[in-house]
PDB file of C-alpha atoms in Angstrom:
ATOM      1  CA  MET A   1     -19.566   4.795  -5.620  1.00 59.00           C
ATOM      2  CA  LYS A   2     -18.407   8.203  -6.881  1.00 69.00           C
ATOM      3  CA  ASP A   3     -16.354   6.533  -9.649  1.00 75.00           C
ATOM      4  CA  ASN A   4     -19.427   4.623 -10.800  1.00 77.00           C
ATOM      5  CA  ILE A   5     -21.587   7.743 -10.908  1.00 81.00           C
ATOM      6  CA  LYS A   6     -18.914   9.806 -12.643  1.00 85.00           C
ATOM      7  CA  THR A   7     -18.279   7.080 -15.216  1.00 86.00           C
ATOM      8  CA  PHE A   8     -21.988   6.508 -15.778  1.00 87.00           C
ATOM      9  CA  THR A   9     -22.607  10.216 -16.328  1.00 87.00           C
ATOM     10  CA  ALA A  10     -19.836  10.347 -18.926  1.00 92.00           C
ATOM     11  CA  MET A  11     -21.047   7.175 -20.682  1.00 91.00           C
ATOM     12  CA  GLU A  12     -24.826   7.523 -20.281  1.00 89.00           C
ATOM     13  CA  LYS A  13     -25.749   8.294 -23.903  1.00 90.00           C
ATOM     14  CA  ASN A  14     -23.519   5.520 -25.273  1.00 93.00           C
ATOM     15  CA  LEU A  15     -24.833   3.022 -22.720  1.00 93.00           C
ATOM     16  CA  GLU A  16     -28.430   3.917 -23.617  1.00 91.00           C
ATOM     17  CA  LYS A  17     -27.688   3.180 -27.278  1.00 91.00           C
ATOM     18  CA  LYS A  18     -25.783  -0.028 -26.545  1.00 94.00           C
ATOM     19  CA  TYR A  19     -28.147  -1.438 -23.884  1.00 93.00           C
ATOM     20  CA  PRO A  20     -31.596   0.124 -24.435  1.00 90.00           C
ATOM     21  CA  ASN A  21     -34.132  -0.698 -21.714  1.00 90.00           C
ATOM     22  CA  LYS A  22     -31.664  -2.944 -19.877  1.00 94.00           C
ATOM     23  CA  ILE A  23     -30.501  -2.915 -16.266  1.00 94.00           C
ATOM     24  CA  ILE A  24     -26.763  -2.392 -15.798  1.00 93.00           C
ATOM     25  CA  ALA A  25     -24.595  -2.937 -12.756  1.00 91.00           C
ATOM     26  CA  MET A  26     -21.379  -0.965 -12.424  1.00 89.00           C
ATOM     27  CA  CYS A  27     -18.501  -1.560 -10.045  1.00 86.00           C
ATOM     28  CA  ASN A  28     -15.327   0.508  -9.794  1.00 84.00           C
ATOM     29  CA  GLY A  29     -16.349   2.482 -12.876  1.00 85.00           C
ATOM     30  CA  ASP A  30     -16.900  -0.588 -15.106  1.00 88.00           C
ATOM     31  CA  VAL A  31     -20.118  -2.128 -16.399  1.00 92.00           C
ATOM     32  CA  ILE A  32     -19.991  -5.639 -14.959  1.00 93.00           C
ATOM     33  CA  SER A  33     -23.451  -6.926 -15.845  1.00 94.00           C
ATOM     34  CA  VAL A  34     -26.365  -6.208 -18.162  1.00 96.00           C
ATOM     35  CA  ALA A  35     -29.767  -7.819 -17.632  1.00 96.00           C
ATOM     36  CA  ASP A  36     -33.514  -7.468 -18.051  1.00 94.00           C
ATOM     37  CA  THR A  37     -34.254  -7.355 -14.305  1.00 93.00           C
ATOM     38  CA  TYR A  38     -32.596  -5.863 -11.251  1.00 90.00           C
ATOM     39  CA  ILE A  39     -32.181  -9.241  -9.569  1.00 92.00           C
ATOM     40  CA  ASP A  40     -30.582 -10.726 -12.699  1.00 94.00           C
ATOM     41  CA  ALA A  41     -28.139  -7.799 -12.889  1.00 93.00           C
ATOM     42  CA  ILE A  42     -27.198  -8.286  -9.229  1.00 90.00           C
ATOM     43  CA  ASN A  43     -26.858 -12.058  -9.591  1.00 91.00           C
ATOM     44  CA  ALA A  44     -24.664 -11.660 -12.687  1.00 92.00           C
ATOM     45  CA  ALA A  45     -22.446  -9.203 -10.794  1.00 89.00           C
ATOM     46  CA  LYS A  46     -22.261 -11.676  -7.929  1.00 87.00           C
ATOM     47  CA  LYS A  47     -21.189 -14.495 -10.295  1.00 88.00           C
ATOM     48  CA  LYS A  48     -18.340 -12.295 -11.512  1.00 83.00           C
ATOM     49  CA  GLY A  49     -17.092 -12.086  -7.951  1.00 74.00           C
ATOM     50  CA  SER A  50     -18.104  -8.514  -7.284  1.00 66.00           C
ATOM     51  CA  ASP A  51     -18.305  -8.001  -3.545  1.00 63.00           C
ATOM     52  CA  THR A  52     -18.075  -4.229  -3.497  1.00 68.00           C
ATOM     53  CA  LYS A  53     -20.521  -1.374  -3.847  1.00 78.00           C
ATOM     54  CA  LEU A  54     -22.635  -1.475  -6.988  1.00 84.00           C
ATOM     55  CA  PHE A  55     -24.358   1.194  -9.029  1.00 86.00           C
ATOM     56  CA  ILE A  56     -27.538  -0.253 -10.553  1.00 88.00           C
ATOM     57  CA  HIS A  57     -29.400   1.634 -13.279  1.00 88.00           C
ATOM     58  CA  ARG A  58     -32.216   0.973 -15.764  1.00 88.00           C
ATOM     59  CA  LEU A  59     -31.286   2.403 -19.129  1.00 89.00           C
ATOM     60  CA  GLY A  60     -33.763   3.981 -21.458  1.00 78.00           C
ATOM     61  CA  PRO A  61     -34.615   7.411 -22.752  1.00 64.00           C
ATOM     62  CA  SER A  62     -32.996   9.851 -20.316  1.00 57.00           C
ATOM     63  CA  LYS A  63     -36.255  11.515 -19.328  1.00 60.00           C
ATOM     64  CA  ASP A  64     -37.712   8.154 -18.282  1.00 57.00           C
ATOM     65  CA  THR A  65     -34.814   6.657 -16.321  1.00 55.00           C
ATOM     66  CA  VAL A  66     -34.411   6.298 -12.608  1.00 59.00           C
ATOM     67  CA  ALA A  67     -31.164   5.465 -10.845  1.00 61.00           C
ATOM     68  CA  ILE A  68     -31.104   3.203  -7.849  1.00 60.00           C
ATOM     69  CA  LEU A  69     -27.974   3.637  -5.797  1.00 59.00           C
ATOM     70  CA  ILE A  70     -27.265   0.507  -3.850  1.00 58.00           C
ATOM     71  CA  ASN A  71     -24.657   0.270  -1.160  1.00 58.00           C
ATOM     72  CA  ILE A  72     -24.559  -3.488  -0.717  1.00 56.00           C
ATOM     73  CA  LYS A  73     -21.983  -6.149  -0.227  1.00 59.00           C
ATOM     74  CA  LEU A  74     -22.832  -9.266  -2.199  1.00 57.00           C
TER      75      LEU A  74
END
């Protein structure tokens, strides 16, 4: 999880520009899915075979974003 948070922090501005108002799922420091809803982001990560801890985040203007840290096994 720490790798995901560290990577996200370093990439946040670029991710906001690339995926405005989208939900991203990160695993092992990589963006593995981008979607319009949390469930779609999780399902896309699941289809890619991710069975480890995910970092899920809604991108948008920094002042408006909220991170949801999920410690789940898919």
